[in-house]
Amino acid sequence: MGMKAWNLAVLGAVTALWVATGTQREKPLVSEAHADRVRAAEDSAATAPRDPARLAALAQSYLDAHAPGMAVQVVESAPPEVRGEPRVLHVYARALIDQGHAAEALQVERKVLDLCAAPEAKCSSYLIASATRRADILNELVQLGVEDAQAHPEKSALAYHNATRQVGLSLR
């Protein structure tokens, strides 16, 4: 009789713990604040998987939702002709920065600038200016030995300052 009571007590305790803990849901990959925009970008990219603008928009929506790993994955899994477009590479470089790969991001931004320098390229002036500025900052980061800008905020601020400082001219 003692063993039966002991088994019932253990079973009751396990059942009580199970009921007390309840069910747990996994944390969503994308926050609810960004879910609608990400879902719309995913749907748009799915309807035209070879459209570089839609792929870049999807990767950017992942970056806005603080999911750079998903942005990297979506670009790396795209067809080569889409993955090699300057707009897509520019967003890819940003995702690499967010993941702490400054040297690799610098190489990608340089590739963007090389592609945009070609006579047949149709890069917007915004893309060229943004890629140039980011490449300058990344170059400073790499020279300071910083691979992950978020892990080294002081050096990152110094690199940003060095890359963006301007010289003024004073006439007297």
mmCIF file with all atom_site columns, C-alpha atoms in Angstrom:
data_model
loop_
_atom_site.group_PDB
_atom_site.id
_atom_site.type_symbol
_atom_site.label_atom_id
_atom_site.label_alt_id
_atom_site.label_comp_id
_atom_site.label_asym_id
_atom_site.label_entity_id
_atom_site.label_seq_id
_atom_site.pdbx_PDB_ins_code
_atom_site.Cartn_x
_atom_site.Cartn_y
_atom_site.Cartn_z
_atom_site.occupancy
_atom_site.B_iso_or_equiv
_atom_site.pdbx_formal_charge
_atom_site.auth_seq_id
_atom_site.auth_comp_id
_atom_site.auth_asym_id
_atom_site.auth_atom_id
_atom_site.pdbx_PDB_model_num
ATOM 1   C CA . MET A 1 1   ? 0.000  0.000  0.000   1.00 0.00 ? 1   MET A CA 1
ATOM 2   C CA . GLY A 1 2   ? 2.880  2.376  0.731   1.00 0.00 ? 2   GLY A CA 1
ATOM 3   C CA . MET A 1 3   ? 4.307  2.040  -2.767  1.00 0.00 ? 3   MET A CA 1
ATOM 4   C CA . LYS A 1 4   ? 0.921  2.730  -4.353  1.00 0.00 ? 4   LYS A CA 1
ATOM 5   C CA . ALA A 1 5   ? 0.474  5.909  -2.296  1.00 0.00 ? 5   ALA A CA 1
ATOM 6   C CA . TRP A 1 6   ? 4.015  7.011  -3.208  1.00 0.00 ? 6   TRP A CA 1
ATOM 7   C CA . ASN A 1 7   ? 3.337  6.484  -6.930  1.00 0.00 ? 7   ASN A CA 1
ATOM 8   C CA . LEU A 1 8   ? 0.101  8.449  -6.701  1.00 0.00 ? 8   LEU A CA 1
ATOM 9   C CA . ALA A 1 9   ? 1.876  11.279 -4.872  1.00 0.00 ? 9   ALA A CA 1
ATOM 10  C CA . VAL A 1 10  ? 4.614  11.469 -7.528  1.00 0.00 ? 10  VAL A CA 1
ATOM 11  C CA . LEU A 1 11  ? 2.050  11.315 -10.322 1.00 0.00 ? 11  LEU A CA 1
ATOM 12  C CA . GLY A 1 12  ? 0.034  14.073 -8.650  1.00 0.00 ? 12  GLY A CA 1
ATOM 13  C CA . ALA A 1 13  ? 3.154  16.251 -8.255  1.00 0.00 ? 13  ALA A CA 1
ATOM 14  C CA . VAL A 1 14  ? 4.150  15.785 -11.898 1.00 0.00 ? 14  VAL A CA 1
ATOM 15  C CA . THR A 1 15  ? 0.621  16.601 -13.026 1.00 0.00 ? 15  THR A CA 1
ATOM 16  C CA . ALA A 1 16  ? 0.552  19.718 -10.829 1.00 0.00 ? 16  ALA A CA 1
ATOM 17  C CA . LEU A 1 17  ? 3.873  20.928 -12.278 1.00 0.00 ? 17  LEU A CA 1
ATOM 18  C CA . TRP A 1 18  ? 2.684  20.285 -15.803 1.00 0.00 ? 18  TRP A CA 1
ATOM 19  C CA . VAL A 1 19  ? -0.541 22.221 -15.242 1.00 0.00 ? 19  VAL A CA 1
ATOM 20  C CA . ALA A 1 20  ? 1.285  25.066 -13.453 1.00 0.00 ? 20  ALA A CA 1
ATOM 21  C CA . THR A 1 21  ? 3.781  25.606 -16.260 1.00 0.00 ? 21  THR A CA 1
ATOM 22  C CA . GLY A 1 22  ? 1.141  25.657 -18.983 1.00 0.00 ? 22  GLY A CA 1
ATOM 23  C CA . THR A 1 23  ? 2.015  25.714 -22.629 1.00 0.00 ? 23  THR A CA 1
ATOM 24  C CA . GLN A 1 24  ? 4.699  28.003 -23.926 1.00 0.00 ? 24  GLN A CA 1
ATOM 25  C CA . ARG A 1 25  ? 4.793  29.547 -27.325 1.00 0.00 ? 25  ARG A CA 1
ATOM 26  C CA . GLU A 1 26  ? 7.986  30.108 -29.212 1.00 0.00 ? 26  GLU A CA 1
ATOM 27  C CA . LYS A 1 27  ? 9.089  33.674 -29.672 1.00 0.00 ? 27  LYS A CA 1
ATOM 28  C CA . PRO A 1 28  ? 8.249  34.824 -33.218 1.00 0.00 ? 28  PRO A CA 1
ATOM 29  C CA . LEU A 1 29  ? 11.169 35.428 -35.575 1.00 0.00 ? 29  LEU A CA 1
ATOM 30  C CA . VAL A 1 30  ? 9.772  38.806 -36.565 1.00 0.00 ? 30  VAL A CA 1
ATOM 31  C CA . SER A 1 31  ? 8.115  41.126 -34.070 1.00 0.00 ? 31  SER A CA 1
ATOM 32  C CA . GLU A 1 32  ? 4.424  41.879 -34.458 1.00 0.00 ? 32  GLU A CA 1
ATOM 33  C CA . ALA A 1 33  ? 5.265  45.529 -35.199 1.00 0.00 ? 33  ALA A CA 1
ATOM 34  C CA . HIS A 1 34  ? 7.000  44.477 -38.434 1.00 0.00 ? 34  HIS A CA 1
ATOM 35  C CA . ALA A 1 35  ? 5.062  41.313 -39.256 1.00 0.00 ? 35  ALA A CA 1
ATOM 36  C CA . ASP A 1 36  ? 2.636  42.884 -41.752 1.00 0.00 ? 36  ASP A CA 1
ATOM 37  C CA . ARG A 1 37  ? 5.372  44.645 -43.738 1.00 0.00 ? 37  ARG A CA 1
ATOM 38  C CA . VAL A 1 38  ? 7.548  41.532 -43.775 1.00 0.00 ? 38  VAL A CA 1
ATOM 39  C CA . ARG A 1 39  ? 4.616  39.362 -44.832 1.00 0.00 ? 39  ARG A CA 1
ATOM 40  C CA . ALA A 1 40  ? 3.765  41.769 -47.672 1.00 0.00 ? 40  ALA A CA 1
ATOM 41  C CA . ALA A 1 41  ? 7.399  41.840 -48.833 1.00 0.00 ? 41  ALA A CA 1
ATOM 42  C CA . GLU A 1 42  ? 7.578  38.040 -48.689 1.00 0.00 ? 42  GLU A CA 1
ATOM 43  C CA . ASP A 1 43  ? 4.404  37.731 -50.756 1.00 0.00 ? 43  ASP A CA 1
ATOM 44  C CA . SER A 1 44  ? 5.695  40.263 -53.281 1.00 0.00 ? 44  SER A CA 1
ATOM 45  C CA . ALA A 1 45  ? 9.073  38.518 -53.609 1.00 0.00 ? 45  ALA A CA 1
ATOM 46  C CA . ALA A 1 46  ? 7.382  35.133 -53.956 1.00 0.00 ? 46  ALA A CA 1
ATOM 47  C CA . THR A 1 47  ? 5.313  36.326 -56.928 1.00 0.00 ? 47  THR A CA 1
ATOM 48  C CA . ALA A 1 48  ? 8.438  37.499 -58.795 1.00 0.00 ? 48  ALA A CA 1
ATOM 49  C CA . PRO A 1 49  ? 11.503 35.643 -57.444 1.00 0.00 ? 49  PRO A CA 1
ATOM 50  C CA . ARG A 1 50  ? 13.801 37.027 -60.158 1.00 0.00 ? 50  ARG A CA 1
ATOM 51  C CA . ASP A 1 51  ? 12.982 40.688 -59.510 1.00 0.00 ? 51  ASP A CA 1
ATOM 52  C CA . PRO A 1 52  ? 15.965 42.378 -57.811 1.00 0.00 ? 52  PRO A CA 1
ATOM 53  C CA . ALA A 1 53  ? 13.856 45.265 -56.499 1.00 0.00 ? 53  ALA A CA 1
ATOM 54  C CA . ARG A 1 54  ? 11.478 42.897 -54.724 1.00 0.00 ? 54  ARG A CA 1
ATOM 55  C CA . LEU A 1 55  ? 14.338 40.854 -53.296 1.00 0.00 ? 55  LEU A CA 1
ATOM 56  C CA . ALA A 1 56  ? 16.053 44.005 -52.033 1.00 0.00 ? 56  ALA A CA 1
ATOM 57  C CA . ALA A 1 57  ? 12.768 45.167 -50.480 1.00 0.00 ? 57  ALA A CA 1
ATOM 58  C CA . LEU A 1 58  ? 12.345 41.817 -48.733 1.00 0.00 ? 58  LEU A CA 1
ATOM 59  C CA . ALA A 1 59  ? 15.883 41.861 -47.380 1.00 0.00 ? 59  ALA A CA 1
ATOM 60  C CA . GLN A 1 60  ? 15.398 45.462 -46.230 1.00 0.00 ? 60  GLN A CA 1
ATOM 61  C CA . SER A 1 61  ? 12.156 44.534 -44.451 1.00 0.00 ? 61  SER A CA 1
ATOM 62  C CA . TYR A 1 62  ? 14.049 41.804 -42.577 1.00 0.00 ? 62  TYR A CA 1
ATOM 63  C CA . LEU A 1 63  ? 16.689 44.353 -41.597 1.00 0.00 ? 63  LEU A CA 1
ATOM 64  C CA . ASP A 1 64  ? 14.000 46.762 -40.399 1.00 0.00 ? 64  ASP A CA 1
ATOM 65  C CA . ALA A 1 65  ? 12.578 43.920 -38.288 1.00 0.00 ? 65  ALA A CA 1
ATOM 66  C CA . HIS A 1 66  ? 16.031 43.329 -36.725 1.00 0.00 ? 66  HIS A CA 1
ATOM 67  C CA . ALA A 1 67  ? 16.476 39.968 -38.454 1.00 0.00 ? 67  ALA A CA 1
ATOM 68  C CA . PRO A 1 68  ? 19.748 40.353 -40.402 1.00 0.00 ? 68  PRO A CA 1
ATOM 69  C CA . GLY A 1 69  ? 20.289 36.604 -40.563 1.00 0.00 ? 69  GLY A CA 1
ATOM 70  C CA . MET A 1 70  ? 17.106 36.220 -42.552 1.00 0.00 ? 70  MET A CA 1
ATOM 71  C CA . ALA A 1 71  ? 18.197 39.052 -44.868 1.00 0.00 ? 71  ALA A CA 1
ATOM 72  C CA . VAL A 1 72  ? 21.553 37.337 -45.465 1.00 0.00 ? 72  VAL A CA 1
ATOM 73  C CA . GLN A 1 73  ? 19.821 34.018 -46.132 1.00 0.00 ? 73  GLN A CA 1
ATOM 74  C CA . VAL A 1 74  ? 17.302 35.426 -48.599 1.00 0.00 ? 74  VAL A CA 1
ATOM 75  C CA . VAL A 1 75  ? 20.052 37.133 -50.620 1.00 0.00 ? 75  VAL A CA 1
ATOM 76  C CA . GLU A 1 76  ? 22.415 34.160 -50.535 1.00 0.00 ? 76  GLU A CA 1
ATOM 77  C CA . SER A 1 77  ? 19.660 31.812 -51.705 1.00 0.00 ? 77  SER A CA 1
ATOM 78  C CA . ALA A 1 78  ? 18.603 34.062 -54.609 1.00 0.00 ? 78  ALA A CA 1
ATOM 79  C CA . PRO A 1 79  ? 19.525 33.213 -58.204 1.00 0.00 ? 79  PRO A CA 1
ATOM 80  C CA . PRO A 1 80  ? 23.025 34.478 -59.110 1.00 0.00 ? 80  PRO A CA 1
ATOM 81  C CA . GLU A 1 81  ? 21.807 37.055 -61.647 1.00 0.00 ? 81  GLU A CA 1
ATOM 82  C CA . VAL A 1 82  ? 19.535 38.605 -58.995 1.00 0.00 ? 82  VAL A CA 1
ATOM 83  C CA . ARG A 1 83  ? 22.062 38.322 -56.171 1.00 0.00 ? 83  ARG A CA 1
ATOM 84  C CA . GLY A 1 84  ? 24.621 40.236 -58.256 1.00 0.00 ? 84  GLY A CA 1
ATOM 85  C CA . GLU A 1 85  ? 22.476 43.350 -58.727 1.00 0.00 ? 85  GLU A CA 1
ATOM 86  C CA . PRO A 1 86  ? 23.880 46.494 -57.041 1.00 0.00 ? 86  PRO A CA 1
ATOM 87  C CA . ARG A 1 87  ? 20.690 47.240 -55.047 1.00 0.00 ? 87  ARG A CA 1
ATOM 88  C CA . VAL A 1 88  ? 20.605 43.699 -53.689 1.00 0.00 ? 88  VAL A CA 1
ATOM 89  C CA . LEU A 1 89  ? 24.321 43.726 -52.873 1.00 0.00 ? 89  LEU A CA 1
ATOM 90  C CA . HIS A 1 90  ? 23.946 47.033 -51.045 1.00 0.00 ? 90  HIS A CA 1
ATOM 91  C CA . VAL A 1 91  ? 21.253 45.611 -48.761 1.00 0.00 ? 91  VAL A CA 1
ATOM 92  C CA . TYR A 1 92  ? 23.323 42.436 -48.373 1.00 0.00 ? 92  TYR A CA 1
ATOM 93  C CA . ALA A 1 93  ? 26.269 44.524 -47.167 1.00 0.00 ? 93  ALA A CA 1
ATOM 94  C CA . ARG A 1 94  ? 24.056 46.132 -44.535 1.00 0.00 ? 94  ARG A CA 1
ATOM 95  C CA . ALA A 1 95  ? 22.941 42.698 -43.333 1.00 0.00 ? 95  ALA A CA 1
ATOM 96  C CA . LEU A 1 96  ? 26.569 41.613 -43.074 1.00 0.00 ? 96  LEU A CA 1
ATOM 97  C CA . ILE A 1 97  ? 27.342 44.695 -40.981 1.00 0.00 ? 97  ILE A CA 1
ATOM 98  C CA . ASP A 1 98  ? 24.474 43.896 -38.636 1.00 0.00 ? 98  ASP A CA 1
ATOM 99  C CA . GLN A 1 99  ? 25.843 40.380 -38.254 1.00 0.00 ? 99  GLN A CA 1
ATOM 100 C CA . GLY A 1 100 ? 29.331 41.641 -37.428 1.00 0.00 ? 100 GLY A CA 1
ATOM 101 C CA . HIS A 1 101 ? 31.177 41.014 -40.701 1.00 0.00 ? 101 HIS A CA 1
ATOM 102 C CA . ALA A 1 102 ? 32.666 44.417 -41.509 1.00 0.00 ? 102 ALA A CA 1
ATOM 103 C CA . ALA A 1 103 ? 35.486 43.200 -43.771 1.00 0.00 ? 103 ALA A CA 1
ATOM 104 C CA . GLU A 1 104 ? 33.124 41.111 -45.896 1.00 0.00 ? 104 GLU A CA 1
ATOM 105 C CA . ALA A 1 105 ? 30.624 43.985 -46.031 1.00 0.00 ? 105 ALA A CA 1
ATOM 106 C CA . LEU A 1 106 ? 33.400 46.298 -47.252 1.00 0.00 ? 106 LEU A CA 1
ATOM 107 C CA . GLN A 1 107 ? 34.188 43.903 -50.107 1.00 0.00 ? 107 GLN A CA 1
ATOM 108 C CA . VAL A 1 108 ? 30.505 43.801 -51.068 1.00 0.00 ? 108 VAL A CA 1
ATOM 109 C CA . GLU A 1 109 ? 30.183 47.613 -51.009 1.00 0.00 ? 109 GLU A CA 1
ATOM 110 C CA . ARG A 1 110 ? 33.281 47.922 -53.187 1.00 0.00 ? 110 ARG A CA 1
ATOM 111 C CA . LYS A 1 111 ? 31.673 45.501 -55.622 1.00 0.00 ? 111 LYS A CA 1
ATOM 112 C CA . VAL A 1 112 ? 28.543 47.699 -55.647 1.00 0.00 ? 112 VAL A CA 1
ATOM 113 C CA . LEU A 1 113 ? 30.674 50.739 -56.491 1.00 0.00 ? 113 LEU A CA 1
ATOM 114 C CA . ASP A 1 114 ? 32.514 48.817 -59.222 1.00 0.00 ? 114 ASP A CA 1
ATOM 115 C CA . LEU A 1 115 ? 29.233 47.676 -60.765 1.00 0.00 ? 115 LEU A CA 1
ATOM 116 C CA . CYS A 1 116 ? 27.816 51.206 -60.622 1.00 0.00 ? 116 CYS A CA 1
ATOM 117 C CA . ALA A 1 117 ? 30.941 52.618 -62.288 1.00 0.00 ? 117 ALA A CA 1
ATOM 118 C CA . ALA A 1 118 ? 30.272 50.569 -65.425 1.00 0.00 ? 118 ALA A CA 1
ATOM 119 C CA . PRO A 1 119 ? 28.881 52.646 -68.326 1.00 0.00 ? 119 PRO A CA 1
ATOM 120 C CA . GLU A 1 120 ? 25.838 50.403 -68.760 1.00 0.00 ? 120 GLU A CA 1
ATOM 121 C CA . ALA A 1 121 ? 24.935 50.509 -65.056 1.00 0.00 ? 121 ALA A CA 1
ATOM 122 C CA . LYS A 1 122 ? 21.671 52.129 -64.043 1.00 0.00 ? 122 LYS A CA 1
ATOM 123 C CA . CYS A 1 123 ? 22.461 52.943 -60.421 1.00 0.00 ? 123 CYS A CA 1
ATOM 124 C CA . SER A 1 124 ? 20.657 55.798 -58.754 1.00 0.00 ? 124 SER A CA 1
ATOM 125 C CA . SER A 1 125 ? 22.672 58.666 -57.345 1.00 0.00 ? 125 SER A CA 1
ATOM 126 C CA . TYR A 1 126 ? 21.286 57.725 -53.910 1.00 0.00 ? 126 TYR A CA 1
ATOM 127 C CA . LEU A 1 127 ? 22.693 54.190 -54.227 1.00 0.00 ? 127 LEU A CA 1
ATOM 128 C CA . ILE A 1 128 ? 26.105 55.473 -55.304 1.00 0.00 ? 128 ILE A CA 1
ATOM 129 C CA . ALA A 1 129 ? 26.252 58.045 -52.507 1.00 0.00 ? 129 ALA A CA 1
ATOM 130 C CA . SER A 1 130 ? 25.061 55.571 -49.887 1.00 0.00 ? 130 SER A CA 1
ATOM 131 C CA . ALA A 1 131 ? 27.485 52.853 -51.009 1.00 0.00 ? 131 ALA A CA 1
ATOM 132 C CA . THR A 1 132 ? 30.364 55.340 -51.115 1.00 0.00 ? 132 THR A CA 1
ATOM 133 C CA . ARG A 1 133 ? 29.657 56.624 -47.624 1.00 0.00 ? 133 ARG A CA 1
ATOM 134 C CA . ARG A 1 134 ? 29.205 53.139 -46.200 1.00 0.00 ? 134 ARG A CA 1
ATOM 135 C CA . ALA A 1 135 ? 32.398 51.907 -47.890 1.00 0.00 ? 135 ALA A CA 1
ATOM 136 C CA . ASP A 1 136 ? 34.320 54.824 -46.364 1.00 0.00 ? 136 ASP A CA 1
ATOM 137 C CA . ILE A 1 137 ? 33.009 54.017 -42.888 1.00 0.00 ? 137 ILE A CA 1
ATOM 138 C CA . LEU A 1 138 ? 33.643 50.294 -43.313 1.00 0.00 ? 138 LEU A CA 1
ATOM 139 C CA . ASN A 1 139 ? 37.154 51.006 -44.529 1.00 0.00 ? 139 ASN A CA 1
ATOM 140 C CA . GLU A 1 140 ? 37.828 52.949 -41.334 1.00 0.00 ? 140 GLU A CA 1
ATOM 141 C CA . LEU A 1 141 ? 36.337 50.148 -39.233 1.00 0.00 ? 141 LEU A CA 1
ATOM 142 C CA . VAL A 1 142 ? 38.497 47.540 -40.914 1.00 0.00 ? 142 VAL A CA 1
ATOM 143 C CA . GLN A 1 143 ? 41.615 49.709 -40.519 1.00 0.00 ? 143 GLN A CA 1
ATOM 144 C CA . LEU A 1 144 ? 40.868 49.966 -36.792 1.00 0.00 ? 144 LEU A CA 1
ATOM 145 C CA . GLY A 1 145 ? 40.516 46.188 -36.624 1.00 0.00 ? 145 GLY A CA 1
ATOM 146 C CA . VAL A 1 146 ? 36.799 46.250 -35.848 1.00 0.00 ? 146 VAL A CA 1
ATOM 147 C CA . GLU A 1 147 ? 34.827 43.388 -37.327 1.00 0.00 ? 147 GLU A CA 1
ATOM 148 C CA . ASP A 1 148 ? 31.661 43.839 -35.240 1.00 0.00 ? 148 ASP A CA 1
ATOM 149 C CA . ALA A 1 149 ? 30.695 47.493 -34.880 1.00 0.00 ? 149 ALA A CA 1
ATOM 150 C CA . GLN A 1 150 ? 28.116 46.771 -32.186 1.00 0.00 ? 150 GLN A CA 1
ATOM 151 C CA . ALA A 1 151 ? 30.677 45.010 -30.007 1.00 0.00 ? 151 ALA A CA 1
ATOM 152 C CA . HIS A 1 152 ? 33.061 47.994 -30.154 1.00 0.00 ? 152 HIS A CA 1
ATOM 153 C CA . PRO A 1 153 ? 30.959 51.177 -29.960 1.00 0.00 ? 153 PRO A CA 1
ATOM 154 C CA . GLU A 1 154 ? 33.889 53.495 -29.124 1.00 0.00 ? 154 GLU A CA 1
ATOM 155 C CA . LYS A 1 155 ? 35.984 52.378 -32.082 1.00 0.00 ? 155 LYS A CA 1
ATOM 156 C CA . SER A 1 156 ? 32.889 52.431 -34.288 1.00 0.00 ? 156 SER A CA 1
ATOM 157 C CA . ALA A 1 157 ? 32.171 56.036 -33.331 1.00 0.00 ? 157 ALA A CA 1
ATOM 158 C CA . LEU A 1 158 ? 35.802 56.926 -34.074 1.00 0.00 ? 158 LEU A CA 1
ATOM 159 C CA . ALA A 1 159 ? 35.621 55.201 -37.465 1.00 0.00 ? 159 ALA A CA 1
ATOM 160 C CA . TYR A 1 160 ? 32.393 57.041 -38.285 1.00 0.00 ? 160 TYR A CA 1
ATOM 161 C CA . HIS A 1 161 ? 33.930 60.347 -37.250 1.00 0.00 ? 161 HIS A CA 1
ATOM 162 C CA . ASN A 1 162 ? 37.079 59.712 -39.293 1.00 0.00 ? 162 ASN A CA 1
ATOM 163 C CA . ALA A 1 163 ? 35.080 58.733 -42.372 1.00 0.00 ? 163 ALA A CA 1
ATOM 164 C CA . THR A 1 164 ? 32.624 61.627 -42.246 1.00 0.00 ? 164 THR A CA 1
ATOM 165 C CA . ARG A 1 165 ? 34.643 64.559 -41.021 1.00 0.00 ? 165 ARG A CA 1
ATOM 166 C CA . GLN A 1 166 ? 34.720 67.507 -43.308 1.00 0.00 ? 166 GLN A CA 1
ATOM 167 C CA . VAL A 1 167 ? 37.316 70.159 -43.786 1.00 0.00 ? 167 VAL A CA 1
ATOM 168 C CA . GLY A 1 168 ? 36.132 73.720 -43.714 1.00 0.00 ? 168 GLY A CA 1
ATOM 169 C CA . LEU A 1 169 ? 37.768 76.692 -45.334 1.00 0.00 ? 169 LEU A CA 1
ATOM 170 C CA . SER A 1 170 ? 37.896 79.967 -43.544 1.00 0.00 ? 170 SER A CA 1
ATOM 171 C CA . LEU A 1 171 ? 38.596 83.131 -45.480 1.00 0.00 ? 171 LEU A CA 1
ATOM 172 C CA . ARG A 1 172 ? 39.866 86.126 -43.537 1.00 0.00 ? 172 ARG A CA 1
#
